[in-house]
Tab-separated table of C-alpha atoms in Angstrom:
chain	number	residue	atom	x	y	z
A	1	UNK	CA	11.196	6.551	-8.638
A	2	UNK	CA	8.407	5.986	-5.206
A	3	UNK	CA	5.965	7.668	-4.207
A	4	UNK	CA	4.934	7.322	-0.367
A	5	UNK	CA	0.952	8.440	-0.141
A	6	UNK	CA	-0.263	9.378	3.308
A	7	UNK	CA	-3.903	10.322	4.499
A	8	UNK	CA	-3.951	12.685	8.264
A	9	UNK	CA	-6.630	12.628	10.087
A	10	UNK	CA	-7.039	15.972	12.223
A	11	UNK	CA	-8.147	15.049	15.441
A	12	UNK	CA	-10.534	18.243	17.291
A	13	UNK	CA	-8.811	18.507	20.945
A	14	UNK	CA	-10.317	20.207	23.474
A	15	UNK	CA	-8.698	23.278	25.050
A	16	UNK	CA	-7.882	23.942	28.504
A	17	UNK	CA	-9.137	26.971	30.299
A	18	UNK	CA	-6.749	28.631	31.961
A	19	UNK	CA	-8.815	30.394	35.161
A	20	UNK	CA	-12.827	30.165	35.270
A	21	UNK	CA	-13.509	33.431	33.349
A	22	UNK	CA	-10.875	33.181	30.874
A	23	UNK	CA	-11.769	34.350	27.962
A	24	UNK	CA	-11.242	31.372	25.148
A	25	UNK	CA	-8.979	30.982	22.630
A	26	UNK	CA	-10.105	31.236	18.924
A	27	UNK	CA	-8.565	28.571	16.526
A	28	UNK	CA	-7.234	29.071	12.996
A	29	UNK	CA	-8.044	26.254	10.092
A	30	UNK	CA	-5.285	23.300	9.557
A	31	UNK	CA	-3.806	23.376	6.335
A	32	UNK	CA	-3.213	20.212	4.613
A	33	UNK	CA	-2.506	20.107	0.753
A	34	UNK	CA	-4.368	17.221	-1.183
A	35	UNK	CA	-2.158	16.855	-3.580
A	36	UNK	CA	0.169	15.403	-1.774
A	37	UNK	CA	-1.871	14.073	0.655
A	38	UNK	CA	0.713	14.717	3.236
A	39	UNK	CA	0.441	17.056	6.798
A	40	UNK	CA	0.630	19.751	7.739
A	41	UNK	CA	0.671	20.633	11.100
A	42	UNK	CA	-1.011	24.142	12.735
A	43	UNK	CA	1.142	26.933	13.617
A	44	UNK	CA	1.484	27.545	16.866
A	45	UNK	CA	-0.417	30.917	18.066
A	46	UNK	CA	0.021	33.489	20.137
A	47	UNK	CA	-1.370	33.680	23.274
A	48	UNK	CA	-1.463	37.543	23.944
A	49	UNK	CA	-3.544	39.023	26.663
A	50	UNK	CA	-5.142	41.537	23.876
A	51	UNK	CA	-6.025	38.947	21.624
A	52	UNK	CA	-6.168	41.439	19.185
A	53	UNK	CA	-4.713	39.318	16.165
A	54	UNK	CA	-4.611	35.171	16.802
A	55	UNK	CA	-4.118	33.620	12.809
A	56	UNK	CA	-3.919	34.715	9.117
A	57	UNK	CA	-6.716	34.036	6.839
A	58	UNK	CA	-5.171	31.494	4.283
A	59	UNK	CA	-7.199	31.957	0.959
A	60	UNK	CA	-6.305	28.110	-0.515
A	61	UNK	CA	-7.466	27.633	-4.343
A	62	UNK	CA	-9.003	24.434	-5.318
A	63	UNK	CA	-6.895	21.195	-7.236
A	64	UNK	CA	-9.376	19.406	-8.328
A	65	UNK	CA	-8.226	18.165	-10.733
A	66	UNK	CA	-4.729	16.223	-8.703
A	67	UNK	CA	-7.009	15.283	-6.067
A	68	UNK	CA	-8.771	13.725	-9.325
A	69	UNK	CA	-5.736	11.904	-9.985
A	70	UNK	CA	-4.856	10.770	-6.561
A	71	UNK	CA	-8.076	9.467	-6.132
A	72	UNK	CA	-8.265	7.721	-9.463
A	73	UNK	CA	-4.540	5.885	-8.957
A	74	UNK	CA	-6.658	3.978	-5.984
A	75	UNK	CA	-9.225	3.338	-8.066
A	76	UNK	CA	-8.457	2.166	-11.114
A	77	UNK	CA	-6.685	-0.870	-10.881
A	78	UNK	CA	-6.041	-2.923	-14.777
A	79	UNK	CA	-3.119	-5.016	-13.560
A	80	UNK	CA	-1.859	-6.615	-10.246
A	81	UNK	CA	0.994	-8.248	-8.750
A	82	UNK	CA	0.044	-10.915	-6.955
A	83	UNK	CA	3.941	-12.359	-5.357
A	84	UNK	CA	4.181	-16.563	-3.822
A	85	UNK	CA	7.580	-16.001	-1.612
A	86	UNK	CA	6.573	-18.920	0.956
A	87	UNK	CA	7.477	-22.333	-0.094
A	88	UNK	CA	4.282	-23.721	1.453
A	89	UNK	CA	3.179	-26.144	-1.278
A	90	UNK	CA	-0.797	-25.321	0.195
A	91	UNK	CA	-0.028	-21.837	0.417
A	92	UNK	CA	0.236	-20.223	3.944
A	93	UNK	CA	-2.824	-18.694	5.857
A	94	UNK	CA	-1.674	-15.450	4.537
A	95	UNK	CA	-0.425	-15.928	1.021
A	96	UNK	CA	-4.475	-17.758	0.867
A	97	UNK	CA	-5.436	-14.112	1.773
A	98	UNK	CA	-3.846	-12.704	-0.707
A	99	UNK	CA	-4.768	-14.820	-3.162
A	100	UNK	CA	-8.154	-13.768	-2.371
A	101	UNK	CA	-8.130	-10.584	-1.825
A	102	UNK	CA	-6.134	-9.947	-5.978
A	103	UNK	CA	-9.372	-12.126	-7.118
A	104	UNK	CA	-11.849	-10.058	-5.415
A	105	UNK	CA	-10.361	-6.177	-6.303
A	106	UNK	CA	-9.363	-7.876	-10.598
A	107	UNK	CA	-12.664	-8.712	-10.209
A	108	UNK	CA	-14.230	-5.927	-9.436
A	109	UNK	CA	-12.314	-3.574	-11.488
A	110	UNK	CA	-11.376	-5.426	-14.828
A	111	UNK	CA	-8.003	-6.502	-14.094
A	112	UNK	CA	-5.200	-8.598	-15.445
A	113	UNK	CA	-3.477	-10.762	-12.745
A	114	UNK	CA	0.179	-11.051	-13.064
A	115	UNK	CA	1.576	-14.055	-10.492
A	116	UNK	CA	5.124	-13.828	-9.593
A	117	UNK	CA	7.279	-16.887	-7.772
A	118	UNK	CA	10.125	-15.216	-6.381
A	119	UNK	CA	12.165	-17.689	-4.125
A	120	UNK	CA	16.472	-18.544	-3.690
A	121	UNK	CA	16.272	-21.584	-4.658
A	122	UNK	CA	16.203	-23.657	-7.959
A	123	UNK	CA	13.609	-25.012	-9.434
A	124	UNK	CA	14.974	-28.650	-8.975
A	125	UNK	CA	15.512	-28.235	-5.315
A	126	UNK	CA	12.054	-27.155	-3.883
A	127	UNK	CA	9.932	-29.718	-3.046
A	128	UNK	CA	6.486	-30.371	-4.508
A	129	UNK	CA	7.185	-26.781	-6.530
A	130	UNK	CA	4.606	-27.862	-9.068
A	131	UNK	CA	1.659	-29.087	-5.818
A	132	UNK	CA	1.886	-24.587	-5.108
A	133	UNK	CA	1.553	-24.042	-8.947
A	134	UNK	CA	-1.863	-26.234	-9.079
A	135	UNK	CA	-3.110	-24.770	-5.262
A	136	UNK	CA	-2.027	-20.865	-7.009
A	137	UNK	CA	-4.828	-21.811	-9.493
A	138	UNK	CA	-7.044	-23.298	-7.709
A	139	UNK	CA	-7.125	-20.287	-5.426
A	140	UNK	CA	-7.565	-17.768	-8.705
A	141	UNK	CA	-10.010	-19.865	-9.694
A	142	UNK	CA	-11.712	-19.527	-7.057
A	143	UNK	CA	-12.096	-15.816	-7.085
A	144	UNK	CA	-13.130	-16.832	-10.598
A	145	UNK	CA	-10.366	-16.352	-12.488
A	146	UNK	CA	-8.911	-18.994	-15.296
A	147	UNK	CA	-6.577	-16.797	-16.641
A	148	UNK	CA	-3.326	-14.634	-15.114
A	149	UNK	CA	0.360	-14.080	-16.346
A	150	UNK	CA	3.189	-16.678	-13.740
A	151	UNK	CA	5.997	-16.457	-13.550
A	152	UNK	CA	9.043	-17.090	-11.507
A	153	UNK	CA	12.057	-15.371	-11.065
A	154	UNK	CA	13.597	-18.619	-9.081
A	155	UNK	CA	17.721	-18.595	-7.678
A	156	UNK	CA	18.571	-15.783	-8.273
A	157	UNK	CA	19.972	-14.195	-5.182
A	158	UNK	CA	18.084	-11.403	-5.198
A	159	UNK	CA	16.364	-9.539	-2.326
A	160	UNK	CA	12.536	-10.558	-3.055
A	161	UNK	CA	11.572	-6.498	-2.779
A	162	UNK	CA	14.132	-5.937	-5.837
A	163	UNK	CA	12.326	-8.927	-7.969
A	164	UNK	CA	8.981	-7.449	-6.516
A	165	UNK	CA	10.101	-3.983	-8.080
A	166	UNK	CA	11.933	-5.137	-11.103
A	167	UNK	CA	8.606	-7.390	-12.491
A	168	UNK	CA	6.237	-4.113	-10.841
A	169	UNK	CA	8.244	-1.880	-13.500
A	170	UNK	CA	8.526	-3.813	-16.282
A	171	UNK	CA	5.082	-4.012	-16.656
A	172	UNK	CA	3.601	-1.186	-15.872
A	173	UNK	CA	1.582	-2.250	-13.149
A	174	UNK	CA	-1.234	-0.675	-10.417
A	175	UNK	CA	-1.015	-2.693	-7.544
A	176	UNK	CA	1.388	-4.869	-5.574
A	177	UNK	CA	-1.569	-6.885	-2.645
A	178	UNK	CA	1.250	-8.056	-0.229
A	179	UNK	CA	0.473	-10.161	3.024
A	180	UNK	CA	2.265	-8.494	6.119
A	181	UNK	CA	2.642	-12.371	7.157
A	182	UNK	CA	5.423	-11.521	3.647
A	183	UNK	CA	7.038	-9.028	6.298
A	184	UNK	CA	7.650	-11.092	9.178
A	185	UNK	CA	8.657	-14.275	8.113
A	186	UNK	CA	11.267	-11.308	7.326
A	187	UNK	CA	10.496	-12.770	2.765
A	188	UNK	CA	9.826	-9.365	2.331
A	189	UNK	CA	11.996	-6.402	3.217
A	190	UNK	CA	8.721	-3.410	4.606
A	191	UNK	CA	12.155	-0.636	4.477
A	192	UNK	CA	12.637	-1.517	0.883
A	193	UNK	CA	9.229	-1.204	-0.408
A	194	UNK	CA	8.513	2.635	-1.021
A	195	UNK	CA	12.739	1.955	-2.456
A	196	UNK	CA	12.015	-0.434	-5.008
A	197	UNK	CA	7.819	-0.737	-6.049
A	198	UNK	CA	6.961	1.945	-8.253
A	199	UNK	CA	2.935	1.394	-7.688
A	200	UNK	CA	0.826	1.524	-4.578
A	201	UNK	CA	1.196	-1.694	-2.319
A	202	UNK	CA	-1.454	-2.883	-0.524
A	203	UNK	CA	-0.544	-4.769	2.720
A	204	UNK	CA	-2.843	-7.376	4.071
A	205	UNK	CA	-3.242	-7.589	8.687
A	206	UNK	CA	-3.330	-10.937	9.213
Protein backbone atom coordinates (compact mmCIF):
# COMPACT_ATOMS: atom_id res chain seq x y z
CA UNK A 1 0.00 0.00 0.00
CA UNK A 2 1.31 3.44 -0.88
CA UNK A 3 1.05 6.37 1.45
CA UNK A 4 0.75 9.96 0.33
CA UNK A 5 2.37 12.57 2.54
CA UNK A 6 1.19 16.15 2.65
CA UNK A 7 2.54 19.23 4.43
CA UNK A 8 0.16 22.10 5.03
CA UNK A 9 1.09 25.63 6.03
CA UNK A 10 -1.30 27.81 8.01
CA UNK A 11 -1.42 31.43 6.80
CA UNK A 12 -2.76 34.04 9.23
CA UNK A 13 -5.65 36.07 7.82
CA UNK A 14 -6.50 39.53 9.09
CA UNK A 15 -10.10 39.48 10.37
CA UNK A 16 -12.61 41.98 9.02
CA UNK A 17 -14.34 44.22 11.54
CA UNK A 18 -18.08 44.64 11.10
CA UNK A 19 -18.07 48.17 12.60
CA UNK A 20 -15.46 50.52 13.93
CA UNK A 21 -16.34 49.95 17.58
CA UNK A 22 -16.99 46.23 17.32
CA UNK A 23 -14.98 44.06 19.70
CA UNK A 24 -12.36 42.12 17.69
CA UNK A 25 -13.16 38.41 17.67
CA UNK A 26 -10.96 35.91 19.48
CA UNK A 27 -9.06 33.19 17.72
CA UNK A 28 -8.67 29.48 18.45
CA UNK A 29 -5.60 27.48 17.40
CA UNK A 30 -5.76 25.31 14.31
CA UNK A 31 -5.03 21.67 15.10
CA UNK A 32 -2.53 19.84 12.92
CA UNK A 33 -1.97 16.10 13.24
CA UNK A 34 1.77 15.66 12.76
CA UNK A 35 1.64 11.89 12.78
CA UNK A 36 -0.35 11.80 9.54
CA UNK A 37 0.88 15.17 8.26
CA UNK A 38 -2.65 15.96 7.15
CA UNK A 39 -4.35 19.32 7.45
CA UNK A 40 -7.24 19.58 9.84
CA UNK A 41 -9.51 22.49 9.11
CA UNK A 42 -10.46 24.69 12.07
CA UNK A 43 -14.00 24.67 13.27
CA UNK A 44 -16.19 27.63 12.45
CA UNK A 45 -16.69 29.76 15.50
CA UNK A 46 -20.10 31.04 16.38
CA UNK A 47 -19.90 34.85 16.57
CA UNK A 48 -22.67 35.40 19.13
CA UNK A 49 -23.30 38.91 20.53
CA UNK A 50 -22.37 37.84 24.05
CA UNK A 51 -18.92 36.48 22.98
CA UNK A 52 -19.04 34.28 26.08
CA UNK A 53 -17.98 31.05 24.45
CA UNK A 54 -15.75 31.29 21.42
CA UNK A 55 -14.13 27.88 21.33
CA UNK A 56 -12.80 24.96 23.32
CA UNK A 57 -9.26 24.51 24.47
CA UNK A 58 -7.69 21.41 23.03
CA UNK A 59 -4.77 19.66 24.67
CA UNK A 60 -2.60 17.85 22.15
CA UNK A 61 -0.50 14.97 23.41
CA UNK A 62 3.09 14.99 22.14
CA UNK A 63 3.77 12.51 19.35
CA UNK A 64 7.50 12.91 18.96
CA UNK A 65 8.12 9.30 17.98
CA UNK A 66 5.68 9.43 15.04
CA UNK A 67 7.09 12.76 13.88
CA UNK A 68 10.63 11.41 14.13
CA UNK A 69 9.74 8.36 12.01
CA UNK A 70 8.13 10.55 9.35
CA UNK A 71 11.16 12.84 9.27
CA UNK A 72 13.64 9.96 9.11
CA UNK A 73 11.88 8.49 6.07
CA UNK A 74 12.82 11.63 4.15
CA UNK A 75 16.41 11.92 5.39
CA UNK A 76 17.81 8.40 5.71
CA UNK A 77 18.11 7.18 2.13
CA UNK A 78 20.10 3.98 1.59
CA UNK A 79 18.88 2.88 -1.84
CA UNK A 80 17.72 5.21 -4.62
CA UNK A 81 16.01 4.41 -7.92
CA UNK A 82 16.60 6.37 -11.13
CA UNK A 83 14.08 5.36 -13.84
CA UNK A 84 15.00 6.12 -17.45
CA UNK A 85 11.98 6.29 -19.78
CA UNK A 86 13.13 8.53 -22.65
CA UNK A 87 14.83 7.20 -25.79
CA UNK A 88 17.31 10.03 -26.24
CA UNK A 89 20.71 8.28 -26.46
CA UNK A 90 22.32 11.30 -24.82
CA UNK A 91 19.47 11.71 -22.29
CA UNK A 92 16.96 14.54 -22.21
CA UNK A 93 17.45 17.59 -20.02
CA UNK A 94 15.02 16.25 -17.41
CA UNK A 95 16.74 12.85 -17.26
CA UNK A 96 20.17 14.46 -16.90
CA UNK A 97 18.81 16.55 -14.04
CA UNK A 98 17.37 13.45 -12.37
CA UNK A 99 20.70 11.62 -12.74
CA UNK A 100 22.63 14.51 -11.20
CA UNK A 101 20.14 14.80 -8.31
CA UNK A 102 20.23 11.05 -7.65
CA UNK A 103 24.04 11.06 -7.57
CA UNK A 104 24.10 14.07 -5.22
CA UNK A 105 21.61 12.48 -2.79
CA UNK A 106 23.39 9.12 -2.85
CA UNK A 107 26.71 10.81 -2.16
CA UNK A 108 25.24 12.82 0.72
CA UNK A 109 23.59 9.85 2.44
CA UNK A 110 26.01 7.11 1.38
CA UNK A 111 23.26 5.35 -0.55
CA UNK A 112 23.29 2.87 -3.42
CA UNK A 113 21.84 3.66 -6.84
CA UNK A 114 19.77 1.43 -9.09
CA UNK A 115 19.02 2.56 -12.64
CA UNK A 116 16.11 0.96 -14.49
CA UNK A 117 15.72 1.53 -18.22
CA UNK A 118 12.11 1.15 -19.32
CA UNK A 119 10.90 0.90 -22.91
CA UNK A 120 8.00 -0.80 -24.64
CA UNK A 121 10.33 -1.95 -27.41
CA UNK A 122 12.83 -4.77 -27.25
CA UNK A 123 16.55 -4.05 -27.07
CA UNK A 124 17.20 -4.93 -30.72
CA UNK A 125 14.55 -2.41 -31.79
CA UNK A 126 16.03 0.52 -29.86
CA UNK A 127 18.60 2.49 -31.87
CA UNK A 128 21.76 3.60 -30.08
CA UNK A 129 20.85 1.67 -26.94
CA UNK A 130 24.51 1.14 -26.08
CA UNK A 131 25.15 4.86 -26.50
CA UNK A 132 22.44 5.60 -23.95
CA UNK A 133 24.02 3.18 -21.46
CA UNK A 134 27.38 4.90 -21.89
CA UNK A 135 25.73 8.30 -21.38
CA UNK A 136 24.08 7.14 -18.14
CA UNK A 137 27.41 5.85 -16.82
CA UNK A 138 29.11 9.13 -17.73
CA UNK A 139 26.55 11.33 -15.94
CA UNK A 140 26.61 9.22 -12.77
CA UNK A 141 30.41 9.11 -12.80
CA UNK A 142 30.38 12.91 -12.98
CA UNK A 143 28.46 12.79 -9.70
CA UNK A 144 31.07 10.49 -8.16
CA UNK A 145 29.48 7.09 -8.85
CA UNK A 146 31.38 4.56 -10.92
CA UNK A 147 29.39 1.57 -9.63
CA UNK A 148 25.63 1.20 -9.67
CA UNK A 149 23.04 -1.47 -10.40
CA UNK A 150 21.59 -1.42 -13.92
CA UNK A 151 18.26 -3.07 -14.79
CA UNK A 152 16.58 -3.23 -18.18
CA UNK A 153 12.81 -3.74 -18.44
CA UNK A 154 12.25 -3.77 -22.18
CA UNK A 155 9.32 -4.96 -24.30
CA UNK A 156 7.18 -6.15 -21.38
CA UNK A 157 4.02 -4.33 -22.43
CA UNK A 158 3.50 -2.86 -18.95
CA UNK A 159 3.00 0.76 -17.97
CA UNK A 160 6.29 2.40 -16.89
CA UNK A 161 4.69 3.49 -13.61
CA UNK A 162 3.78 -0.12 -12.79
CA UNK A 163 7.32 -1.30 -13.61
CA UNK A 164 8.81 1.41 -11.38
CA UNK A 165 6.52 0.29 -8.58
CA UNK A 166 7.54 -3.36 -9.01
CA UNK A 167 11.25 -2.55 -8.89
CA UNK A 168 10.82 -0.26 -5.90
CA UNK A 169 8.88 -2.95 -4.06
CA UNK A 170 11.18 -5.86 -4.96
CA UNK A 171 14.36 -3.99 -3.96
CA UNK A 172 12.81 -2.27 -0.92
CA UNK A 173 13.91 1.14 -2.20
CA UNK A 174 13.84 4.32 -0.13
CA UNK A 175 13.33 6.95 -2.82
CA UNK A 176 12.46 7.24 -6.52
CA UNK A 177 13.78 10.26 -8.41
CA UNK A 178 11.75 11.31 -11.46
CA UNK A 179 11.80 14.45 -13.57
CA UNK A 180 8.47 16.16 -14.32
CA UNK A 181 9.53 15.86 -17.94
CA UNK A 182 8.68 12.15 -17.80
CA UNK A 183 5.17 13.06 -16.68
CA UNK A 184 4.69 15.84 -19.22
CA UNK A 185 5.79 13.49 -22.01
CA UNK A 186 3.21 10.92 -20.82
CA UNK A 187 5.89 8.30 -20.13
CA UNK A 188 4.89 8.21 -16.46
CA UNK A 189 1.31 8.58 -15.24
CA UNK A 190 1.28 10.91 -12.24
CA UNK A 191 -2.14 9.64 -11.15
CA UNK A 192 -0.72 6.14 -10.67
CA UNK A 193 2.39 7.10 -8.69
CA UNK A 194 0.73 6.81 -5.28
CA UNK A 195 -0.99 3.57 -6.30
CA UNK A 196 2.02 1.64 -7.59
CA UNK A 197 5.10 3.10 -5.87
CA UNK A 198 5.48 2.06 -2.21
CA UNK A 199 8.11 4.65 -1.25
CA UNK A 200 8.54 8.44 -1.46
CA UNK A 201 8.90 9.93 -4.94
CA UNK A 202 10.96 13.03 -5.64
CA UNK A 203 9.53 14.94 -8.63
CA UNK A 204 12.00 17.40 -10.11
CA UNK A 205 10.59 20.51 -11.83
CA UNK A 206 12.04 21.52 -15.16
